[in-house]
Amino acid sequence: MATETLHLPTQSLPVASDQKMAVSSRANAPQSGNIHPFEFTGSAGEYFRIWMVNLFLTIVTGGIYAAWAKVRTRRYLYTHTRLDGQAFEYTAKPTAILKGNLIVGAGVVLYFLIDLYWPTYNLITILALYLVMPLLIYKSLRFNTRYSSFRNIRFQFMGSLKESYKTYLGLPLLIPLTLGIIIPYWAYRRKKYFFDNMAFGVSGATFKGAAGHFYKIYGLILILAVSLVFLYMIGFGLLISQLQGTMKSMDGFGTSIVYAIMIGYFLVLLVITFMQQYLYVRENNYCWNETNLGELRFQSSLKVGKLLVIRLTNLLAIVVSLGLLIPWAKIRRTRYILENLNIITSSSLDEFTAAIEPDESALGEVAADFFDFEVGL
Amino acid sequence: MIRFQATYFDGQTSKAQAVVVGYDGQHLSLHSADGNIQLRYFLKECVITPASGHAPRIIKLPDNQQFESGDLNAVAALEVEAGGNRGMRAVHWLESHWKPVAGCLAGAMLCVWAFIVHAIPFLAEKAADAIPPEITRTVSHKTLSVLDKRFFEPSELSAEKKTDIQNLFQTIADALQVDFQYQLAFRRSPQIGPNAFALPAGIIVITDEIVELAANERELASILAHEIAHVEKRHGLRSMLQHAGVFFVVSVLAGDITSITSTAGTLPTILVESGYSRRFETEADEFAGRFLIGQGWGTQPLQDMLQRLAASHPDFPSLTWLSSHPDIQQRIENLRKLEHSHIP
Ligand SMILES: [Zn+2]
């Protein structure tokens, strides 16, 4: 790959002149522009070493290093993600994440104590968690975007706390009332909350997606799930009647059922994995393709089949290697996802402006960052 | 003198500008070919961000400016000049070499092993001692009511049979000089079958099915003694606390709390916990075995009882009394050895 040389300043200049040519030809084809692919230059070996050192230091320090580990992992993934010759940057301070971890840790200890001493109040703690969840999601999105930058311009999350409560507390409450009909709409609103509120410097993103598309995606998942349950029940019924005919002893019968359940479990796992990847690919492609950053557009072209093969081989590798291949798997998946993401723009990437933002309060610096939002970048 | 090429960003716009960076022993200077950029700062004023893999290095300048350079050797030399960042430089050194990484792998495995085998059981025992009896009582009663709803029906044993078992239990408890206030709970459970449970506060549940399975009073006594051991040694509370400990370890290893619920976290947790429960079963068997030997019956009644239980659960391993099938033979073997070691 040519990525090692792309970042050299002398070679980033010709790229700019290419863009000027693209601008002149723009009049004929208004939809086209220069395509800049995302590149991922991370390597499994390097990432494995970082992962191992993180694991060791986290254990030896009794979990304190986890905050530094998170920053080092993120920094590795960000700085090895390149666009038009320049790398992304993750600039969060580990101490802010440590604060967040300590708060979460205290919460978990409190939960265990309440569970042990006053089990009747359990429901209240779970309720409290539901109530603060939208706040935590909002904080987490703000934190992670604020400390992500590209070409020394920070990203920003412009969504409001009120919108977070509507999206993550209000809508889920309506799900049982509407018999689940609004689930795709809820997915749409969650994506909209993220994609419509992202900003790069002063340039805010707009998400033009519509809820209808999510109904298509989820409809297919539903059909698949229902037919799966149906097939599984038929298969299981057939198997039992077959076995009852041939097997005389109860012992053999029991063992066969155990095997049948195990095979069934793997089949279900396979189909669930397929559904997850399908959902991820369809949602991800749609959301990126419907998002604009000023005149700049995104293009994501992931394939369900490819991502499924990557996921399944990754799972197999992780199990066979007793977890040692987790970093390899992560790099492989990240590479596939990023290398299928492009931006299309007819102007140069040189023209974005930084936003003037006041520094957040000390409380705002606390990373409420323990839900791994899979949003790409 | 250190010189290298870099890309400069002013922090106001996303414009990338090629510069040449020089270091004269005190100042860092940046020059662009067209002469538009002429900057000079003390190295002390600049922040060299830690290295990460083979990615280009970023150096922060005052007023939100920064530059990026792919000349990793030059920036590393500059980093040595600046002197700071020692911790992260050491970490990056570890991350860049395979041998120390192998050491980290071995060290991590050793730490986890030691923590799981020694620290968690030790801490759980200490913590179990610190938990006040009232708490134990409420927890136990709550557990029993949950079990009643889900698995149990009222016992169908005759009143005389119950009194006989009560009396038998009292003699065992007296002989063992127990510390707890015990309460026997009789239940029928076609769902669970022959089994017995001990709840932390001293409630011992025995199913009608296990009473029927026992061939004689001695076999029943062996089960009761085994369950008394679970209570006396606080196995119930300790396993709850150990569960919390394993939860903590897995969450540290997995990196965050949410991943515990995923399948990757479940298997190791189950393996570790079945190891713990095997240890407790062995301990309770030994306790019961000593009691039986003390009564002059030998460990045969418990061995027979285990054999019968194994036969009554042909395929599906049940919890509590029989943690898993092949273990039964091991437990019987242990009891046999225990008896031999007691022969004068
Ligand atoms: Zn037991």
XYZ file of C-alpha atoms and ligand atoms in Angstrom:
722
model
C 0.000 0.000 0.000
C 1.096 3.520 -0.729
C -0.185 4.807 2.581
C 3.255 5.049 4.153
C 4.271 7.754 1.725
C 0.927 9.484 1.337
C 1.275 11.527 4.493
C 4.497 13.149 3.361
C 3.760 16.802 2.798
C 5.461 16.985 -0.591
C 3.071 14.382 -1.909
C -0.094 15.771 -0.452
C 0.125 18.808 -2.719
C -0.584 17.070 -6.068
C -3.799 15.728 -4.536
C -5.007 19.285 -4.126
C -4.439 20.039 -7.828
C -6.394 16.891 -8.780
C -9.269 18.335 -6.874
C -9.173 21.550 -8.865
C -9.577 19.540 -12.044
C -12.548 17.803 -10.495
C -14.126 21.157 -9.709
C -13.960 22.262 -13.349
C -15.670 19.120 -14.605
C -18.388 19.381 -11.979
C -20.795 21.374 -14.123
C -21.511 18.369 -16.379
C -22.168 15.862 -13.609
C -23.474 17.601 -10.513
C -23.684 14.341 -8.532
C -20.036 13.433 -8.999
C -16.989 14.747 -7.256
C -13.667 13.491 -6.094
C -13.858 10.181 -4.304
C -11.561 9.898 -1.288
C -11.487 6.399 0.192
C -10.848 5.826 3.873
C -7.699 3.805 4.377
C -6.839 1.641 7.321
C -3.155 1.019 7.945
C -3.397 -0.858 11.246
C -1.686 -4.249 11.505
C -2.841 -7.258 13.495
C 0.643 -7.808 15.005
C 0.959 -4.268 16.304
C -2.570 -4.248 17.606
C -2.035 -7.604 19.303
C 1.010 -6.243 21.164
C -0.890 -3.158 22.294
C -3.788 -5.340 23.412
C -1.532 -7.688 25.362
C 0.360 -4.876 27.104
C -2.987 -3.238 27.938
C -4.302 -6.475 29.396
C -1.227 -7.059 31.513
C -0.979 -3.506 32.858
C -4.721 -3.411 33.565
C -4.500 -6.589 35.612
C -1.357 -5.564 37.471
C -2.817 -2.156 38.389
C -6.113 -3.668 39.516
C -8.096 -2.113 36.682
C -6.787 1.460 36.937
C -4.815 1.227 33.700
C -8.057 0.339 31.865
C -8.559 4.061 31.180
C -5.107 4.392 29.583
C -5.703 1.128 27.742
C -8.886 2.493 26.229
C -7.125 5.640 25.049
C -4.227 3.677 23.557
C -6.567 1.313 21.757
C -8.674 4.151 20.361
C -5.606 6.165 19.400
C -4.201 3.195 17.529
C -7.395 2.702 15.551
C -7.852 6.422 14.876
C -4.306 7.273 13.869
C -4.178 4.317 11.516
C -7.338 5.494 9.806
C -6.454 7.867 6.997
C -8.401 10.016 4.624
C -6.768 11.919 1.788
C -3.334 11.285 3.280
C -4.138 12.540 6.774
C -4.853 10.537 9.933
C -7.682 10.863 12.419
C -6.801 11.668 15.992
C -8.262 10.656 19.348
C -7.313 13.220 21.965
C -9.222 12.234 25.126
C -7.284 12.301 28.377
C -7.079 8.966 30.219
C -7.778 10.722 33.530
C -11.240 11.762 32.298
C -11.978 8.148 31.385
C -10.597 7.004 34.740
C -13.124 9.290 36.470
C -15.902 7.765 34.390
C -14.714 4.232 35.186
C -14.580 5.003 38.908
C -18.161 6.317 38.836
C -19.358 3.262 36.943
C -17.387 0.994 39.290
C -18.945 2.660 42.342
C -22.362 2.187 40.723
C -21.738 -1.530 40.222
C -20.549 -1.988 43.818
C -23.633 -0.095 45.036
C -25.842 -2.316 42.912
C -24.313 -5.464 44.417
C -24.660 -4.102 47.953
C -28.307 -3.199 47.404
C -28.893 -6.585 45.806
C -27.412 -8.276 48.865
C -28.733 -6.117 51.716
C -32.027 -4.711 50.443
C -33.101 -6.994 47.609
C -36.560 -5.370 47.567
C -35.064 -2.081 46.364
C -33.552 -3.755 43.331
C -36.308 -2.493 41.094
C -35.596 1.086 42.133
C -31.931 0.835 41.133
C -32.878 -0.606 37.750
C -35.417 2.193 37.314
C -32.767 4.765 38.248
C -30.453 3.274 35.632
C -33.152 3.671 32.982
C -33.624 7.276 34.034
C -29.951 8.218 33.749
C -29.274 6.158 30.611
C -30.211 8.954 28.140
C -27.960 11.338 30.061
C -25.081 8.856 29.889
C -25.586 8.258 26.169
C -25.674 12.002 25.545
C -22.498 12.527 27.604
C -20.762 9.636 25.908
C -21.541 10.914 22.407
C -20.414 14.408 23.318
C -17.224 13.162 24.905
C -16.181 10.865 22.096
C -16.866 13.328 19.306
C -15.305 16.250 21.142
C -12.069 14.303 21.488
C -11.977 13.116 17.892
C -10.328 15.302 15.311
C -9.108 15.341 11.740
C -6.611 17.831 10.348
C -6.573 19.499 13.762
C -10.310 20.301 13.552
C -12.492 18.777 16.223
C -15.698 16.908 15.659
C -18.688 17.954 17.705
C -21.972 16.485 18.747
C -24.764 19.048 18.556
C -27.659 16.900 19.830
C -29.599 18.098 22.851
C -30.178 16.303 26.130
C -33.932 16.676 25.651
C -33.713 14.871 22.310
C -31.725 12.096 24.007
C -34.506 11.619 26.588
C -37.137 11.545 23.843
C -35.116 9.016 21.842
C -33.817 6.730 24.568
C -36.518 6.973 27.249
C -39.734 8.260 25.628
C -39.862 6.085 22.516
C -38.942 2.771 24.200
C -41.845 3.347 26.625
C -44.188 3.461 23.643
C -42.990 0.121 22.250
C -45.299 -2.090 24.353
C -48.238 0.297 23.771
C -47.813 0.082 20.009
C -47.167 -3.685 20.086
C -43.639 -3.147 18.768
C -44.759 -1.459 15.551
C -42.533 1.524 16.284
C -39.333 -0.512 16.758
C -38.022 0.351 13.249
C -39.011 3.954 13.826
C -37.067 3.882 17.085
C -33.987 2.553 15.254
C -34.417 5.374 12.747
C -34.582 7.970 15.521
C -31.483 6.608 17.223
C -29.507 6.799 13.975
C -30.919 10.236 13.245
C -29.879 11.424 16.699
C -26.307 10.514 15.849
C -25.963 11.289 12.138
C -28.031 14.474 12.104
C -26.149 16.006 15.015
C -22.562 15.355 14.044
C -20.440 18.324 13.127
C -16.921 18.734 11.822
C -15.753 22.115 13.028
C -18.547 24.562 12.196
C -19.988 22.326 9.465
C -22.972 20.387 10.757
C -24.064 17.125 9.179
C -27.568 16.580 7.840
C -29.266 13.228 7.728
C -31.876 12.910 4.976
C -32.875 9.326 5.786
C -36.504 8.336 6.217
C -38.156 5.937 8.651
C -39.708 3.945 5.803
C -36.380 2.423 4.856
C -35.944 1.080 8.392
C -39.346 -0.615 8.110
C -38.045 -2.448 5.029
C -34.881 -3.562 6.856
C -36.700 -4.737 9.982
C -39.512 -6.322 7.990
C -37.053 -8.669 6.337
C -35.499 -9.519 9.691
C -38.945 -10.307 11.085
C -39.846 -12.613 8.185
C -36.521 -14.368 8.628
C -36.988 -14.771 12.394
C -40.517 -16.134 12.088
C -39.607 -18.635 9.383
C -36.591 -19.693 11.416
C -38.657 -20.443 14.516
C -41.133 -22.312 12.337
C -38.443 -24.404 10.633
C -36.747 -25.108 13.928
C -39.946 -26.377 15.499
C -40.701 -28.613 12.528
C -37.145 -29.948 12.515
C -37.204 -30.626 16.224
C -40.595 -32.343 16.035
C -39.454 -34.557 13.163
C -36.300 -35.468 15.010
C -38.141 -36.484 18.166
C -40.675 -38.645 16.343
C -37.833 -40.252 14.384
C -35.908 -41.010 17.549
C -38.911 -42.338 19.432
C -39.391 -44.882 16.662
C -35.818 -46.187 16.631
C -34.467 -45.737 20.142
C -35.573 -48.170 22.780
C -33.482 -47.111 25.755
C -34.158 -43.815 27.526
C -30.417 -43.209 27.905
C -29.709 -43.086 24.184
C -32.786 -40.994 23.652
C -31.542 -38.396 26.150
C -28.092 -38.149 24.565
C -29.570 -37.713 21.107
C -31.715 -34.875 22.398
C -28.651 -33.205 23.880
C -26.942 -33.397 20.475
C -30.038 -32.136 18.718
C -30.233 -29.178 21.087
C -26.541 -28.433 20.530
C -26.867 -28.526 16.743
C -29.994 -26.394 17.007
C -28.120 -23.930 19.210
C -25.378 -23.524 16.614
C -27.907 -23.072 13.836
C -29.689 -20.399 15.854
C -26.347 -18.740 16.571
C -25.570 -18.767 12.856
C -28.862 -17.171 11.906
C -28.650 -14.601 14.709
C -25.149 -13.690 13.509
C -26.542 -13.323 10.001
C -29.318 -11.040 11.251
C -26.869 -8.895 13.221
C -24.585 -8.455 10.229
C -27.517 -7.828 7.915
C -28.867 -5.163 10.233
C -25.456 -3.581 10.656
C -24.695 -3.473 6.929
C -28.100 -2.194 5.823
C -28.340 0.457 8.540
C -24.726 1.511 8.209
C -24.787 1.821 4.408
C -28.098 3.649 4.432
C -27.151 6.110 7.153
C -23.794 7.058 5.648
C -25.251 7.349 2.156
C -28.001 9.656 3.396
C -25.668 11.925 5.342
C -24.188 15.177 4.066
C -21.545 17.375 5.553
C -22.175 20.582 3.642
C -21.446 19.687 0.038
C -19.504 16.587 1.082
C -21.240 13.205 0.831
C -20.471 9.766 2.206
C -20.626 6.425 0.471
C -20.626 3.136 2.334
C -20.742 -0.054 0.288
C -20.542 -2.941 2.773
C -21.770 -6.373 1.661
C -23.769 -8.592 4.022
C -22.148 -11.799 2.736
C -18.599 -10.546 3.158
C -19.182 -9.144 6.633
C -20.895 -12.401 7.628
C -17.933 -14.478 6.425
C -15.570 -12.153 8.317
C -17.680 -12.413 11.483
C -17.972 -16.201 11.378
C -14.293 -16.826 10.663
C -13.443 -14.286 13.363
C -15.602 -16.107 15.914
C -14.053 -19.435 14.959
C -10.531 -18.013 15.195
C -11.258 -16.470 18.604
C -12.653 -19.701 20.015
C -9.846 -21.879 18.601
C -7.122 -19.484 19.825
C -8.768 -19.134 23.273
C -9.188 -15.403 22.701
C -5.653 -14.653 21.521
C -6.876 -13.771 18.043
C -9.341 -11.126 19.298
C -7.031 -8.289 18.128
C -6.560 -9.893 14.712
C -10.322 -10.268 14.354
C -10.916 -6.670 15.371
C -8.390 -5.330 12.859
C -9.824 -7.473 10.065
C -13.376 -6.251 10.664
C -12.338 -2.622 11.102
C -10.305 -2.757 7.888
C -13.223 -4.136 5.909
C -15.678 -1.567 7.277
C -13.379 1.424 6.788
C -12.102 0.456 3.372
C -15.663 0.397 2.112
C -16.338 3.932 3.246
C -15.655 6.846 0.901
C -16.297 10.519 0.917
C -17.285 12.338 -2.234
C -16.599 16.018 -2.542
C -15.922 18.386 -5.390
C -14.025 20.868 -3.264
C -10.859 20.395 -1.265
C -10.712 19.026 2.259
C -8.676 22.136 3.127
C -11.664 24.406 3.599
C -13.302 23.384 6.852
C -13.231 25.810 9.763
C -12.853 25.066 13.443
C -15.663 25.934 15.809
C -14.945 28.210 18.734
C -16.144 26.251 21.709
C -15.868 26.975 25.392
C -14.078 24.330 27.440
C -16.489 22.024 29.156
C -16.849 21.921 32.930
C -14.967 19.328 34.952
C -18.111 17.216 35.121
C -18.411 17.325 31.356
C -14.927 15.849 31.114
C -16.069 12.626 32.724
C -16.382 9.998 30.066
C -19.637 8.132 30.337
C -18.159 5.747 27.906
C -19.017 2.136 28.417
C -21.535 1.434 25.697
C -19.541 0.651 22.638
C -21.394 2.616 20.044
C -20.665 1.077 16.716
C -20.832 4.118 14.532
C -17.705 3.644 12.447
C -15.986 6.953 12.724
C 20.365 19.615 14.862
C 17.299 17.609 13.896
C 15.501 18.331 10.606
C 12.455 16.651 9.154
C 9.458 17.195 6.917
C 5.966 17.596 8.330
C 2.426 18.767 7.615
C 1.244 21.809 9.517
C -2.320 22.567 10.642
C -3.143 25.964 12.131
C -6.160 24.761 14.128
C -8.442 27.386 12.529
C -8.965 25.645 9.196
C -8.447 22.121 7.902
C -5.760 23.308 5.483
C -2.733 21.009 5.257
C 0.566 22.826 4.642
C 3.947 21.238 3.999
C 6.694 22.500 6.301
C 10.255 21.710 7.246
C 10.807 21.363 10.994
C 14.162 22.069 12.595
C 15.427 21.741 16.157
C 18.527 23.638 17.224
C 18.868 22.273 20.740
C 16.372 24.719 22.245
C 13.863 25.939 19.687
C 11.570 24.131 17.319
C 11.152 26.047 14.072
C 8.724 25.524 11.185
C 9.187 26.881 7.652
C 7.087 26.464 4.558
C 8.671 26.601 1.096
C 6.582 29.655 0.108
C 7.658 31.449 3.258
C 4.095 31.913 4.553
C 4.821 29.925 7.680
C 7.667 31.088 9.903
C 7.225 29.745 13.454
C 9.618 29.345 16.369
C 8.832 27.916 19.798
C 10.777 26.590 22.750
C 10.602 22.789 22.709
C 9.310 23.092 26.293
C 6.171 24.821 24.974
C 5.349 21.936 22.638
C 3.694 18.637 23.492
C 4.871 15.510 21.714
C 1.893 13.148 21.796
C 2.748 9.514 22.580
C 3.647 7.160 19.746
C 1.101 4.634 18.544
C 2.146 1.788 16.282
C 3.738 3.042 13.050
C 1.354 5.985 12.704
C 2.763 9.457 11.988
C 3.534 11.463 15.116
C 1.632 14.561 16.133
C 3.247 17.458 17.938
C 1.041 20.108 19.549
C 2.194 23.718 19.385
C 0.866 26.677 21.393
C -2.462 28.272 20.293
C -4.056 25.035 19.075
C -1.595 24.595 16.217
C -0.038 21.244 15.451
C 2.028 19.362 12.936
C 2.165 15.755 11.861
C 5.222 13.904 10.647
C 5.866 10.450 9.295
C 9.583 10.727 10.098
C 9.293 8.489 13.157
C 13.062 8.404 13.896
C 13.351 12.170 13.919
C 10.370 12.594 16.245
C 11.685 9.850 18.540
C 15.024 11.711 18.733
C 13.151 14.914 19.505
C 11.203 13.092 22.204
C 14.457 12.032 23.850
C 15.642 15.679 23.758
C 12.391 16.871 25.335
C 12.790 14.276 28.078
C 9.138 14.016 29.138
C 6.580 11.306 28.455
C 8.645 8.643 30.222
C 5.715 6.414 31.174
C 4.171 6.317 27.735
C 7.581 5.895 26.097
C 8.118 2.797 28.235
C 4.677 1.514 27.293
C 5.403 2.108 23.618
C 8.701 0.247 23.968
C 6.806 -2.726 25.452
C 4.260 -2.528 22.638
C 6.950 -2.541 19.961
C 8.772 -5.751 20.927
C 7.546 -9.334 20.852
C 9.578 -10.664 23.783
C 8.225 -8.294 26.460
C 4.755 -8.887 25.016
C 5.217 -12.626 25.548
C 6.234 -11.779 29.121
C 3.033 -9.765 29.506
C 0.989 -12.729 28.299
C 2.654 -15.059 30.804
C 2.366 -12.469 33.591
C -1.302 -11.838 32.864
C -2.096 -15.550 32.894
C -0.225 -16.038 36.148
C -2.009 -13.104 37.812
C -5.447 -14.272 36.707
C -4.721 -17.824 37.826
C -3.465 -16.713 41.239
C -6.377 -14.362 41.705
C -8.978 -16.955 40.816
C -7.454 -19.845 42.736
C -6.286 -18.010 45.843
C -7.433 -14.417 46.198
C -11.136 -14.731 45.364
C -11.871 -17.689 47.691
C -9.850 -16.049 50.479
C -11.564 -12.662 50.143
C -14.992 -14.286 49.813
C -14.453 -16.205 53.057
C -13.429 -13.024 54.912
C -16.369 -11.108 53.485
C -18.801 -13.929 54.363
C -17.717 -13.652 58.002
C -18.474 -9.933 57.963
C -22.046 -10.278 56.729
C -24.517 -9.938 59.623
C -26.814 -12.931 60.342
C -30.026 -10.925 59.778
C -29.034 -10.308 56.178
C -28.284 -13.985 55.694
C -31.704 -14.824 57.112
C -33.641 -12.479 54.812
C -31.683 -13.650 51.776
C -32.317 -17.307 52.674
C -36.055 -16.856 53.205
C -36.332 -14.946 49.971
C -34.488 -17.667 48.068
C -36.745 -20.335 49.589
C -39.890 -18.470 48.552
C -38.538 -18.127 45.011
C -37.730 -21.863 44.909
C -41.193 -22.636 46.312
C -42.867 -20.734 43.523
C -40.826 -22.272 40.750
C -39.963 -25.834 41.713
C -41.601 -27.074 44.895
C -44.906 -28.501 46.023
C -45.860 -29.284 49.643
C -44.368 -32.483 50.989
C -46.522 -35.622 50.979
C -44.507 -37.434 53.650
C -46.445 -38.730 56.639
C -46.202 -36.832 59.918
C -44.369 -39.774 61.567
C -41.816 -39.916 58.787
C -41.171 -36.197 59.180
C -40.759 -36.547 62.946
C -38.346 -39.440 62.429
C -36.232 -37.356 60.079
C -36.386 -34.364 62.452
C -35.122 -36.573 65.273
C -32.410 -38.052 63.101
C -31.353 -34.542 62.110
C -31.254 -33.439 65.777
C -28.941 -36.322 66.745
C -26.585 -35.471 63.877
C -26.594 -31.762 64.763
C -25.915 -32.556 68.422
C -23.105 -34.950 67.540
C -21.518 -32.314 65.281
C -21.912 -29.483 67.822
C -23.218 -27.120 65.147
C -23.043 -23.324 65.348
C -26.246 -22.524 63.451
C -29.957 -22.633 64.211
C -31.277 -25.230 61.788
C -34.649 -25.630 60.185
C -35.628 -28.614 58.057
C -37.938 -27.899 55.129
C -39.763 -30.827 53.490
C -40.822 -30.342 49.874
C -41.986 -32.474 46.979
C -40.525 -31.735 43.564
C -41.249 -33.992 40.597
C -39.415 -31.385 38.536
C -36.099 -31.569 40.389
C -36.319 -35.130 41.679
C -34.123 -36.491 44.480
C -32.123 -33.595 45.862
C -31.230 -31.588 48.941
C -30.258 -27.941 49.336
C -28.696 -25.884 52.089
C -29.558 -22.192 52.384
C -27.011 -19.953 54.158
C -29.087 -19.249 57.303
C -29.409 -22.948 58.161
C -32.539 -23.902 56.227
C -32.060 -27.373 54.769
C -34.511 -28.406 52.072
C -34.947 -32.123 51.351
C -37.247 -33.436 48.675
C -39.635 -36.344 49.232
C -37.928 -37.980 46.288
C -34.536 -38.138 48.018
C -36.129 -39.477 51.225
C -37.698 -42.239 49.143
C -34.424 -42.889 47.311
C -32.434 -43.385 50.525
C -32.321 -47.123 51.350
C -31.882 -46.607 55.099
C -31.445 -44.092 57.883
C -27.665 -44.021 57.502
C -27.860 -42.951 53.873
C -30.277 -40.180 54.787
C -27.970 -39.157 57.623
C -25.051 -38.912 55.182
C -26.997 -36.412 53.060
C -28.021 -34.341 56.074
C -24.426 -34.211 57.321
C -23.283 -33.114 53.861
C -25.825 -30.287 53.829
C -24.922 -29.255 57.407
C -21.330 -28.903 56.184
C -22.464 -26.480 53.471
C -24.132 -24.321 56.138
C -21.369 -24.536 58.757
C -18.682 -23.633 56.241
C -20.844 -20.842 54.747
C -20.564 -22.294 51.254
C -23.741 -20.546 50.084
C -22.622 -17.014 50.917
C -19.075 -17.708 49.818
C -20.168 -18.888 46.401
C -22.345 -15.782 46.006
C -19.368 -13.584 46.833
C -17.063 -15.603 44.614
C -19.549 -15.080 41.831
C -19.183 -11.326 42.335
C -15.383 -11.732 42.281
C -15.429 -13.661 39.012
C -17.760 -11.029 37.600
C -15.162 -8.400 38.492
C -12.257 -10.330 36.934
C -14.126 -11.060 33.730
C -15.204 -7.429 33.445
C -11.614 -6.238 33.846
C -10.399 -8.770 31.283
C -13.159 -8.004 28.833
C -12.505 -4.291 29.264
C -16.035 -3.176 30.067
C -19.051 -4.165 32.070
C -21.474 -4.671 29.213
C -19.546 -7.477 27.566
C -20.160 -9.811 30.527
C -23.562 -10.625 29.177
C -22.119 -11.710 25.862
C -21.321 -15.344 25.166
C -17.584 -14.747 25.321
C -17.838 -13.913 29.019
C -20.142 -16.770 29.974
C -18.032 -19.822 29.253
C -14.993 -18.915 31.398
C -17.349 -17.836 34.189
C -19.121 -21.206 34.124
C -15.811 -23.096 34.087
C -14.365 -21.161 37.017
C -17.538 -21.467 39.047
C -17.930 -25.192 38.486
C -14.369 -25.461 39.804
C -15.376 -23.570 42.951
C -18.491 -25.650 43.491
C -16.498 -28.889 43.079
C -14.186 -27.663 45.805
C -17.135 -27.013 48.133
C -18.684 -30.418 47.373
C -15.419 -32.154 48.206
C -15.218 -30.218 51.454
C -18.808 -31.120 52.393
C -18.241 -34.786 51.474
C -15.173 -34.910 53.690
C -17.075 -33.343 56.573
C -19.927 -35.842 56.175
C -17.431 -38.685 55.703
C -15.671 -37.886 58.984
C -19.019 -37.769 60.770
C -19.974 -41.182 59.357
C -16.600 -42.664 60.312
C -17.030 -41.171 63.790
C -20.373 -42.952 64.077
C -18.601 -46.194 63.198
C -20.529 -46.578 59.923
C -17.686 -45.903 57.516
C -18.193 -43.786 54.397
C -20.174 -46.519 52.626
C -23.644 -44.913 53.204
C -22.626 -41.707 51.407
C -20.916 -43.667 48.626
C -24.087 -45.713 48.094
C -26.220 -42.595 48.181
C -24.066 -40.866 45.543
C -24.199 -43.960 43.356
C -27.984 -44.081 43.641
C -28.296 -40.369 42.842
C -26.093 -40.747 39.794
C -28.294 -43.614 38.605
C -31.468 -41.607 39.136
C -30.215 -38.741 36.968
C -29.099 -40.643 33.889
C -28.318 -37.839 31.501
C -29.100 -34.371 32.622
C -26.606 -33.154 35.154
C -28.478 -31.436 37.941
C -27.125 -28.604 40.053
C -26.235 -28.546 43.754
C -25.925 -32.188 44.760
C -24.557 -33.453 41.488
C -22.586 -30.752 39.796
C -21.676 -33.037 36.925
C -21.844 -36.691 36.118
C -18.204 -37.886 35.965
C -17.540 -36.084 39.223
C -19.624 -38.624 41.112
C -17.084 -41.416 40.576
C -14.330 -39.061 41.733
C -16.293 -38.156 44.852
C -16.903 -41.817 45.676
C -13.204 -42.506 45.182
C -12.333 -39.636 47.552
C -14.656 -41.061 50.226
C -13.040 -44.487 49.867
C -9.589 -42.931 50.339
C -10.828 -40.966 53.346
C -12.036 -44.175 54.976
C -8.723 -45.960 54.330
C -6.723 -43.119 55.837
C -8.805 -43.434 59.028
C -8.113 -47.135 59.560
C -5.746 -47.289 62.505
Zn -23.349 -30.362 48.312
